[in-house]
mmCIF file of C-alpha atoms in Angstrom:
data_model
loop_
_atom_site.group_PDB
_atom_site.id
_atom_site.type_symbol
_atom_site.label_atom_id
_atom_site.label_comp_id
_atom_site.label_asym_id
_atom_site.label_seq_id
_atom_site.Cartn_x
_atom_site.Cartn_y
_atom_site.Cartn_z
ATOM 1 C CA MET A 1 3.866 -3.090 21.513
ATOM 2 C CA MET A 2 4.154 -1.531 18.069
ATOM 3 C CA GLN A 3 6.611 -2.885 15.526
ATOM 4 C CA LYS A 4 9.211 -0.611 13.923
ATOM 5 C CA LYS A 5 7.539 2.568 12.760
ATOM 6 C CA ASN A 6 7.458 3.088 9.019
ATOM 7 C CA ARG A 7 8.020 6.559 7.612
ATOM 8 C CA ALA A 8 6.116 7.949 4.652
ATOM 9 C CA PHE A 9 8.277 8.567 1.590
ATOM 10 C CA LEU A 10 6.818 12.077 1.104
ATOM 11 C CA LYS A 11 7.321 15.109 3.338
ATOM 12 C CA TRP A 12 3.894 16.306 4.425
ATOM 13 C CA ALA A 13 2.574 19.271 6.408
ATOM 14 C CA GLY A 14 0.412 17.936 9.251
ATOM 15 C CA GLY A 15 1.646 14.365 8.696
ATOM 16 C CA LYS A 16 0.701 11.900 11.431
ATOM 17 C CA TYR A 17 3.980 9.998 11.910
ATOM 18 C CA SER A 18 4.510 11.333 15.454
ATOM 19 C CA LEU A 19 0.917 10.472 16.476
ATOM 20 C CA VAL A 20 0.656 7.020 14.939
ATOM 21 C CA GLU A 21 0.734 5.150 18.279
ATOM 22 C CA HIS A 22 -2.122 7.270 19.707
ATOM 23 C CA ILE A 23 -4.211 6.923 16.557
ATOM 24 C CA GLN A 24 -3.587 3.185 16.342
ATOM 25 C CA ALA A 25 -4.670 2.781 19.980
ATOM 26 C CA ARG A 26 -8.040 4.393 19.182
ATOM 27 C CA LEU A 27 -8.737 2.488 15.976
ATOM 28 C CA PRO A 28 -10.874 -0.628 16.465
ATOM 29 C CA GLN A 29 -10.418 -3.910 14.638
ATOM 30 C CA ALA A 30 -12.069 -4.048 11.244
ATOM 31 C CA ASN A 31 -11.810 -5.817 7.897
ATOM 32 C CA LYS A 32 -10.923 -2.561 6.095
ATOM 33 C CA LEU A 33 -9.540 0.869 6.988
ATOM 34 C CA ILE A 34 -10.943 3.752 4.951
ATOM 35 C CA GLU A 35 -9.051 7.054 4.823
ATOM 36 C CA PRO A 36 -10.847 9.889 2.980
ATOM 37 C CA PHE A 37 -7.783 12.174 3.496
ATOM 38 C CA VAL A 38 -4.801 9.826 3.193
ATOM 39 C CA GLY A 39 -2.069 12.472 2.714
ATOM 40 C CA ALA A 40 1.375 10.880 3.034
ATOM 41 C CA GLY A 41 -0.156 7.693 4.490
ATOM 42 C CA SER A 42 1.530 7.352 7.913
ATOM 43 C CA VAL A 43 -1.549 5.696 9.455
ATOM 44 C CA PHE A 44 -1.894 3.297 6.514
ATOM 45 C CA LEU A 45 1.818 2.389 6.779
ATOM 46 C CA ASN A 46 1.646 1.684 10.511
ATOM 47 C CA THR A 47 -1.579 -0.304 10.877
ATOM 48 C CA GLN A 48 -2.381 -3.908 10.063
ATOM 49 C CA TYR A 49 -5.706 -4.177 8.281
ATOM 50 C CA LYS A 50 -6.617 -6.753 5.685
ATOM 51 C CA ARG A 51 -7.633 -4.127 3.141
ATOM 52 C CA TYR A 52 -7.493 -0.350 2.681
ATOM 53 C CA LEU A 53 -9.452 2.250 0.745
ATOM 54 C CA LEU A 54 -7.169 5.300 0.546
ATOM 55 C CA ASN A 55 -8.481 8.532 -0.907
ATOM 56 C CA ASP A 56 -7.232 12.042 -1.434
ATOM 57 C CA ILE A 57 -8.602 15.020 -3.353
ATOM 58 C CA ASN A 58 -5.122 15.693 -4.774
ATOM 59 C CA PRO A 59 -4.897 13.906 -8.161
ATOM 60 C CA ASP A 60 -1.080 14.221 -8.317
ATOM 61 C CA LEU A 61 -0.713 12.335 -5.051
ATOM 62 C CA ILE A 62 -3.053 9.510 -6.093
ATOM 63 C CA ASN A 63 -1.405 9.339 -9.531
ATOM 64 C CA LEU A 64 2.016 8.796 -7.892
ATOM 65 C CA TYR A 65 0.600 6.159 -5.505
ATOM 66 C CA ASN A 66 -0.992 4.206 -8.350
ATOM 67 C CA PHE A 67 2.267 4.141 -10.353
ATOM 68 C CA LEU A 68 4.227 3.117 -7.269
ATOM 69 C CA LYS A 69 1.748 0.308 -6.603
ATOM 70 C CA ALA A 70 1.824 -0.971 -10.194
ATOM 71 C CA GLN A 71 5.458 -0.489 -11.257
ATOM 72 C CA PRO A 72 7.745 0.310 -8.310
ATOM 73 C CA ASP A 73 11.054 -0.639 -9.991
ATOM 74 C CA ALA A 74 10.520 1.659 -12.954
ATOM 75 C CA ILE A 75 9.316 4.674 -11.009
ATOM 76 C CA ILE A 76 12.016 4.374 -8.312
ATOM 77 C CA ASN A 77 14.810 3.983 -10.887
ATOM 78 C CA ASP A 78 13.581 6.898 -12.989
ATOM 79 C CA ALA A 79 12.982 9.163 -9.959
ATOM 80 C CA ARG A 80 16.471 8.453 -8.554
ATOM 81 C CA GLU A 81 18.080 10.384 -11.433
ATOM 82 C CA PHE A 82 16.301 13.566 -10.308
ATOM 83 C CA PHE A 83 18.082 13.426 -6.950
ATOM 84 C CA SER A 84 21.557 13.989 -8.375
ATOM 85 C CA GLY A 85 23.343 17.100 -7.141
ATOM 86 C CA SER A 86 23.084 18.743 -10.570
ATOM 87 C CA ARG A 87 19.311 19.105 -10.171
ATOM 88 C CA ASN A 88 19.464 20.583 -6.668
ATOM 89 C CA ASN A 89 19.651 24.223 -7.687
ATOM 90 C CA GLU A 90 17.170 27.051 -8.037
ATOM 91 C CA ASN A 91 17.166 27.360 -11.838
ATOM 92 C CA THR A 92 16.650 23.635 -12.412
ATOM 93 C CA TYR A 93 13.948 23.469 -9.724
ATOM 94 C CA TYR A 94 11.889 26.258 -11.318
ATOM 95 C CA ALA A 95 12.386 24.813 -14.817
ATOM 96 C CA LEU A 96 11.166 21.386 -13.632
ATOM 97 C CA ARG A 97 8.287 22.971 -11.702
ATOM 98 C CA GLU A 98 7.248 24.646 -14.966
ATOM 99 C CA GLU A 99 7.478 21.293 -16.783
ATOM 100 C CA PHE A 100 5.345 19.695 -14.079
ATOM 101 C CA ASN A 101 2.653 22.352 -14.496
ATOM 102 C CA ALA A 102 2.695 22.007 -18.295
ATOM 103 C CA THR A 103 2.922 18.236 -18.840
ATOM 104 C CA GLU A 104 -0.019 15.890 -19.284
ATOM 105 C CA ASP A 105 2.210 12.810 -19.172
ATOM 106 C CA GLU A 106 1.019 11.138 -15.966
ATOM 107 C CA TYR A 107 4.149 9.026 -15.467
ATOM 108 C CA TYR A 108 6.507 12.012 -15.825
ATOM 109 C CA ARG A 109 4.193 14.044 -13.613
ATOM 110 C CA ALA A 110 4.435 11.373 -10.874
ATOM 111 C CA ILE A 111 8.263 11.513 -10.915
ATOM 112 C CA LEU A 112 8.304 15.318 -10.865
ATOM 113 C CA PHE A 113 5.792 15.402 -7.998
ATOM 114 C CA LEU A 114 8.242 13.392 -5.870
ATOM 115 C CA TYR A 115 11.148 15.631 -6.949
ATOM 116 C CA LEU A 116 9.206 18.819 -6.079
ATOM 117 C CA ASN A 117 8.091 17.372 -2.753
ATOM 118 C CA ARG A 118 11.663 16.675 -1.640
ATOM 119 C CA HIS A 119 13.333 19.751 -3.161
ATOM 120 C CA GLY A 120 10.594 22.321 -2.456
ATOM 121 C CA TYR A 121 10.273 24.539 0.604
ATOM 122 C CA ASN A 122 9.536 22.531 3.744
ATOM 123 C CA GLY A 123 7.807 19.681 1.876
ATOM 124 C CA LEU A 124 4.758 21.840 1.261
ATOM 125 C CA CYS A 125 2.145 20.892 -1.310
ATOM 126 C CA ARG A 126 0.387 24.003 -2.504
ATOM 127 C CA TYR A 127 -1.406 25.069 -5.672
ATOM 128 C CA SER A 128 -2.633 28.379 -7.069
ATOM 129 C CA LEU A 129 -6.343 28.881 -7.776
ATOM 130 C CA GLN A 130 -5.525 27.932 -11.374
ATOM 131 C CA GLY A 131 -4.252 24.576 -10.093
ATOM 132 C CA ARG A 132 -0.556 25.312 -10.670
ATOM 133 C CA PHE A 133 1.970 23.930 -8.173
ATOM 134 C CA ASN A 134 3.644 27.025 -6.698
ATOM 135 C CA VAL A 135 5.910 25.972 -3.803
ATOM 136 C CA PRO A 136 9.295 27.797 -3.904
ATOM 137 C CA PHE A 137 12.730 26.125 -3.942
ATOM 138 C CA GLY A 138 13.727 24.655 -0.574
ATOM 139 C CA ARG A 139 17.524 25.181 -0.542
ATOM 140 C CA TYR A 140 18.400 21.816 1.028
ATOM 141 C CA LYS A 141 22.023 20.699 1.026
ATOM 142 C CA LYS A 142 21.280 17.174 -0.161
ATOM 143 C CA PRO A 143 17.619 16.135 -0.498
ATOM 144 C CA TYR A 144 17.028 12.566 0.671
ATOM 145 C CA PHE A 145 15.930 9.985 -1.893
ATOM 146 C CA PRO A 146 13.400 7.743 -0.047
ATOM 147 C CA GLU A 147 14.059 4.493 -1.931
ATOM 148 C CA GLU A 148 13.501 2.091 0.974
ATOM 149 C CA GLU A 149 10.324 3.890 2.051
ATOM 150 C CA MET A 150 8.981 3.788 -1.512
ATOM 151 C CA PHE A 151 9.530 0.028 -1.829
ATOM 152 C CA PHE A 152 7.779 -0.537 1.506
ATOM 153 C CA PHE A 153 4.851 1.672 0.455
ATOM 154 C CA SER A 154 4.558 -0.210 -2.845
ATOM 155 C CA GLU A 155 4.555 -3.597 -1.142
ATOM 156 C CA LYS A 156 1.914 -2.556 1.380
ATOM 157 C CA SER A 157 -0.214 -0.839 -1.262
ATOM 158 C CA GLN A 158 -1.028 -4.232 -2.801
ATOM 159 C CA LYS A 159 -3.720 -4.356 -0.083
ATOM 160 C CA ALA A 160 -5.015 -0.899 -1.008
ATOM 161 C CA THR A 161 -7.319 0.758 -3.520
ATOM 162 C CA PHE A 162 -6.531 4.426 -4.233
ATOM 163 C CA THR A 163 -9.246 6.876 -5.219
ATOM 164 C CA CYS A 164 -9.395 10.609 -5.928
ATOM 165 C CA LEU A 165 -12.889 11.622 -4.831
ATOM 166 C CA PRO A 166 -14.609 14.236 -2.643
ATOM 167 C CA PHE A 167 -14.653 12.919 0.946
ATOM 168 C CA GLU A 168 -18.473 12.746 0.924
ATOM 169 C CA LYS A 169 -18.369 10.065 -1.783
ATOM 170 C CA VAL A 170 -15.830 8.000 0.151
ATOM 171 C CA PHE A 171 -18.277 7.723 3.077
ATOM 172 C CA THR A 172 -20.864 6.162 0.741
ATOM 173 C CA ARG A 173 -18.377 3.355 -0.016
ATOM 174 C CA ALA A 174 -18.052 2.330 3.641
ATOM 175 C CA ARG A 175 -19.787 -0.829 4.815
ATOM 176 C CA LYS A 176 -20.456 -2.408 8.190
ATOM 177 C CA GLY A 177 -17.224 -4.077 9.357
ATOM 178 C CA ASN A 178 -15.081 -1.174 8.067
ATOM 179 C CA VAL A 179 -13.566 1.667 10.106
ATOM 180 C CA ILE A 180 -13.044 5.243 8.848
ATOM 181 C CA TYR A 181 -10.101 7.423 9.906
ATOM 182 C CA CYS A 182 -10.267 11.104 8.901
ATOM 183 C CA ASP A 183 -7.340 13.501 8.926
ATOM 184 C CA PRO A 184 -8.925 16.573 7.303
ATOM 185 C CA PRO A 185 -7.146 19.901 6.750
ATOM 186 C CA TYR A 186 -6.971 21.475 10.201
ATOM 187 C CA ALA A 187 -9.625 23.859 11.438
ATOM 188 C CA PRO A 188 -7.667 27.153 11.679
ATOM 189 C CA ILE A 189 -6.511 28.240 15.151
ATOM 190 C CA SER A 190 -7.078 31.809 13.996
ATOM 191 C CA LYS A 191 -8.593 33.390 10.901
ATOM 192 C CA THR A 192 -5.132 34.214 9.564
ATOM 193 C CA ALA A 193 -3.855 30.671 10.129
ATOM 194 C CA ALA A 194 -6.054 28.967 7.541
ATOM 195 C CA PHE A 195 -3.929 26.651 5.395
ATOM 196 C CA THR A 196 -6.362 25.196 2.929
ATOM 197 C CA SER A 197 -4.832 25.680 -0.517
ATOM 198 C CA TYR A 198 -3.373 22.142 -0.414
ATOM 199 C CA ALA A 199 -5.443 21.161 -3.430
ATOM 200 C CA ALA A 200 -6.898 23.771 -5.753
ATOM 201 C CA ARG A 201 -10.132 23.650 -3.719
ATOM 202 C CA SER A 202 -10.251 24.887 -0.156
ATOM 203 C CA PHE A 203 -11.630 23.073 2.886
ATOM 204 C CA GLY A 204 -13.611 25.657 4.850
ATOM 205 C CA GLN A 205 -16.073 25.666 7.726
ATOM 206 C CA ASP A 206 -18.847 24.141 5.599
ATOM 207 C CA SER A 207 -16.611 21.170 4.798
ATOM 208 C CA GLN A 208 -15.649 20.748 8.483
ATOM 209 C CA GLU A 209 -19.362 20.700 9.416
ATOM 210 C CA LYS A 210 -20.261 18.285 6.621
ATOM 211 C CA LEU A 211 -17.525 15.880 7.739
ATOM 212 C CA ALA A 212 -18.793 15.915 11.347
ATOM 213 C CA GLU A 213 -22.319 15.260 10.120
ATOM 214 C CA LEU A 214 -21.206 12.307 7.977
ATOM 215 C CA ALA A 215 -19.180 10.840 10.867
ATOM 216 C CA THR A 216 -22.193 11.045 13.195
ATOM 217 C CA ARG A 217 -24.489 9.478 10.610
ATOM 218 C CA ALA A 218 -22.044 6.671 9.733
ATOM 219 C CA SER A 219 -21.633 5.676 13.392
ATOM 220 C CA LYS A 220 -25.246 6.109 14.556
ATOM 221 C CA LYS A 221 -27.247 5.023 11.519
ATOM 222 C CA ARG A 222 -24.884 2.555 9.854
ATOM 223 C CA GLY A 223 -22.847 1.125 12.751
ATOM 224 C CA ILE A 224 -19.514 2.180 11.196
ATOM 225 C CA PRO A 225 -16.936 3.609 13.664
ATOM 226 C CA VAL A 226 -15.208 6.875 12.710
ATOM 227 C CA LEU A 227 -12.076 8.505 14.168
ATOM 228 C CA ILE A 228 -11.218 12.147 13.337
ATOM 229 C CA SER A 229 -8.109 14.128 14.231
ATOM 230 C CA ASN A 230 -8.126 17.932 14.298
ATOM 231 C CA HIS A 231 -7.037 20.973 16.315
ATOM 232 C CA ASP A 232 -8.454 21.033 19.845
ATOM 233 C CA LEU A 233 -10.663 24.132 19.659
ATOM 234 C CA PRO A 234 -14.082 25.127 21.076
ATOM 235 C CA PHE A 235 -15.289 24.975 17.446
ATOM 236 C CA THR A 236 -14.150 21.366 16.897
ATOM 237 C CA ARG A 237 -15.429 20.221 20.309
ATOM 238 C CA ALA A 238 -18.853 21.617 19.477
ATOM 239 C CA LEU A 239 -18.639 20.077 16.002
ATOM 240 C CA TYR A 240 -17.849 16.576 17.285
ATOM 241 C CA GLN A 241 -20.422 16.610 20.083
ATOM 242 C CA GLY A 242 -21.258 13.088 21.179
ATOM 243 C CA ALA A 243 -17.819 11.684 20.278
ATOM 244 C CA ASP A 244 -15.283 10.315 22.782
ATOM 245 C CA PHE A 245 -12.366 12.764 22.990
ATOM 246 C CA SER A 246 -8.689 12.233 23.684
ATOM 247 C CA MET A 247 -6.272 15.160 23.765
ATOM 248 C CA LEU A 248 -2.702 15.266 22.536
ATOM 249 C CA SER A 249 -0.039 17.931 22.491
ATOM 250 C CA VAL A 250 1.969 17.947 19.279
ATOM 251 C CA LYS A 251 4.992 19.840 18.116
ATOM 252 C CA ARG A 252 3.859 20.887 14.694
ATOM 253 C CA SER A 253 4.079 23.980 12.561
ATOM 254 C CA ILE A 254 4.395 25.120 8.976
ATOM 255 C CA SER A 255 7.329 27.282 10.166
ATOM 256 C CA GLN A 256 10.771 26.204 8.941
ATOM 257 C CA ASN A 257 12.355 27.661 12.068
ATOM 258 C CA GLY A 258 12.309 24.816 14.596
ATOM 259 C CA ALA A 259 12.760 27.173 17.551
ATOM 260 C CA LYS A 260 9.463 28.907 16.746
ATOM 261 C CA ARG A 261 7.416 25.724 16.715
ATOM 262 C CA GLN A 262 4.890 25.935 19.529
ATOM 263 C CA PRO A 263 3.094 22.778 20.651
ATOM 264 C CA ALA A 264 -0.433 22.772 19.240
ATOM 265 C CA ASP A 265 -3.108 20.776 20.994
ATOM 266 C CA GLU A 266 -4.718 18.109 18.912
ATOM 267 C CA ILE A 267 -7.950 16.230 19.501
ATOM 268 C CA LEU A 268 -8.925 12.703 18.508
ATOM 269 C CA ALA A 269 -12.706 12.364 18.260
ATOM 270 C CA TYR A 270 -13.993 8.789 18.188
ATOM 271 C CA PHE A 271 -17.543 8.088 17.073
ATOM 272 C CA PRO A 272 -18.312 4.553 18.323
ATOM 273 C CA PRO A 273 -20.561 2.351 16.208
ATOM 274 C CA ALA A 274 -24.154 2.172 17.341
ATOM 275 C CA LYS A 275 -25.684 -1.267 17.306
ATOM 276 C CA VAL A 276 -27.721 -1.214 14.154
ATOM 277 C CA PRO A 277 -30.477 -3.847 14.326
ATOM 278 C CA LEU A 278 -30.344 -6.391 11.567
ATOM 279 C CA LYS A 279 -33.214 -6.049 9.170
ATOM 280 C CA LYS A 280 -35.644 -8.876 9.834
ATOM 281 C CA LYS A 281 -36.541 -10.900 6.827
ATOM 282 C CA ARG A 282 -40.191 -10.388 6.102
ATOM 283 C CA LYS A 283 -42.224 -13.545 5.917
ATOM 284 C CA ARG A 284 -43.351 -14.093 2.436
ATOM 285 C CA SER A 285 -47.120 -14.077 2.306
ATOM 286 C CA ALA A 286 -48.882 -16.708 0.293
ATOM 287 C CA PRO A 287 -49.639 -15.620 -3.250
ATOM 288 C CA ASN A 288 -53.035 -14.106 -3.729
ATOM 289 C CA ASN A 289 -55.528 -16.637 -4.927
ATOM 290 C CA THR A 290 -57.808 -14.816 -7.274
ATOM 291 C CA LEU A 291 -60.486 -17.339 -6.508
ATOM 292 C CA GLY A 292 -60.256 -16.637 -2.777
ATOM 293 C CA HIS A 293 -61.174 -19.624 -0.602
ATOM 294 C CA VAL A 294 -64.097 -20.797 -2.642
ATOM 295 C CA PRO A 295 -64.220 -24.566 -2.185
ATOM 296 C CA LEU A 296 -63.919 -26.574 -5.364
ATOM 297 C CA ILE A 297 -67.215 -28.137 -6.286
ATOM 298 C CA LYS A 298 -67.165 -31.481 -7.914
ATOM 299 C CA VAL A 299 -69.390 -31.450 -10.929
ATOM 300 C CA ALA A 300 -71.156 -34.734 -11.606
ATOM 301 C CA ASN A 301 -70.603 -36.092 -15.054
#
């Protein structure tokens, strides 16, 4: 039985909080969990591994996580001030969004990223092609300040290393004894449903195919198990051929109108580790004797 579920401190489109039990049930034991697409970190927060390698292509997210890991008291105290009622209005939101896009101060940027996440429309994280955060004001009555969740995240992150790398590079860091969990941007249900502007770079069909290829190679050639979650589509089933599938029905949508949220089927594809034979140590051959086996001849004095 799972302990109390821990919520992420960020709002996140496609977050895995509601699926944590199913994902946890499919994840094998390992000495380290590697997440190439950590997002808000619900799986990290609700699993018990000795160590974690948590990656995301979004530098603002990883910047905030690193500050929260290193100096939780400072960042929580400074961020709290931005959750006063005086800052929950349209003019202030757009002024602070502009400051966020202009500043190079990483600490201030981390605080503003949290503010924008909780005050912006539906907790979306979206950037223009120029890399500017462009989510509109959310019009919430009183945005929640996630103090408790931030302290828990900080405490747990002492077991984690955060990186901001392309997912391909994260796979090269995996070793036998680790497990990889991938929560990539969803394969679109339709061509108009693509939601890939989460970071300034998009995650298209080529990226989906590359991820499937890396998962297959990691499990078959290197003996590292991989679990991937995605939409349950003919495309993803063909992509993850050879994996063990489990299906889930989830209530999830980008729509703010709860009544319009249709359950979307989700698939968990598990690539079990192949038994990779241990490399046999080669017997060291005797050093070459340049004299060959010519017997020594005693020379009479």
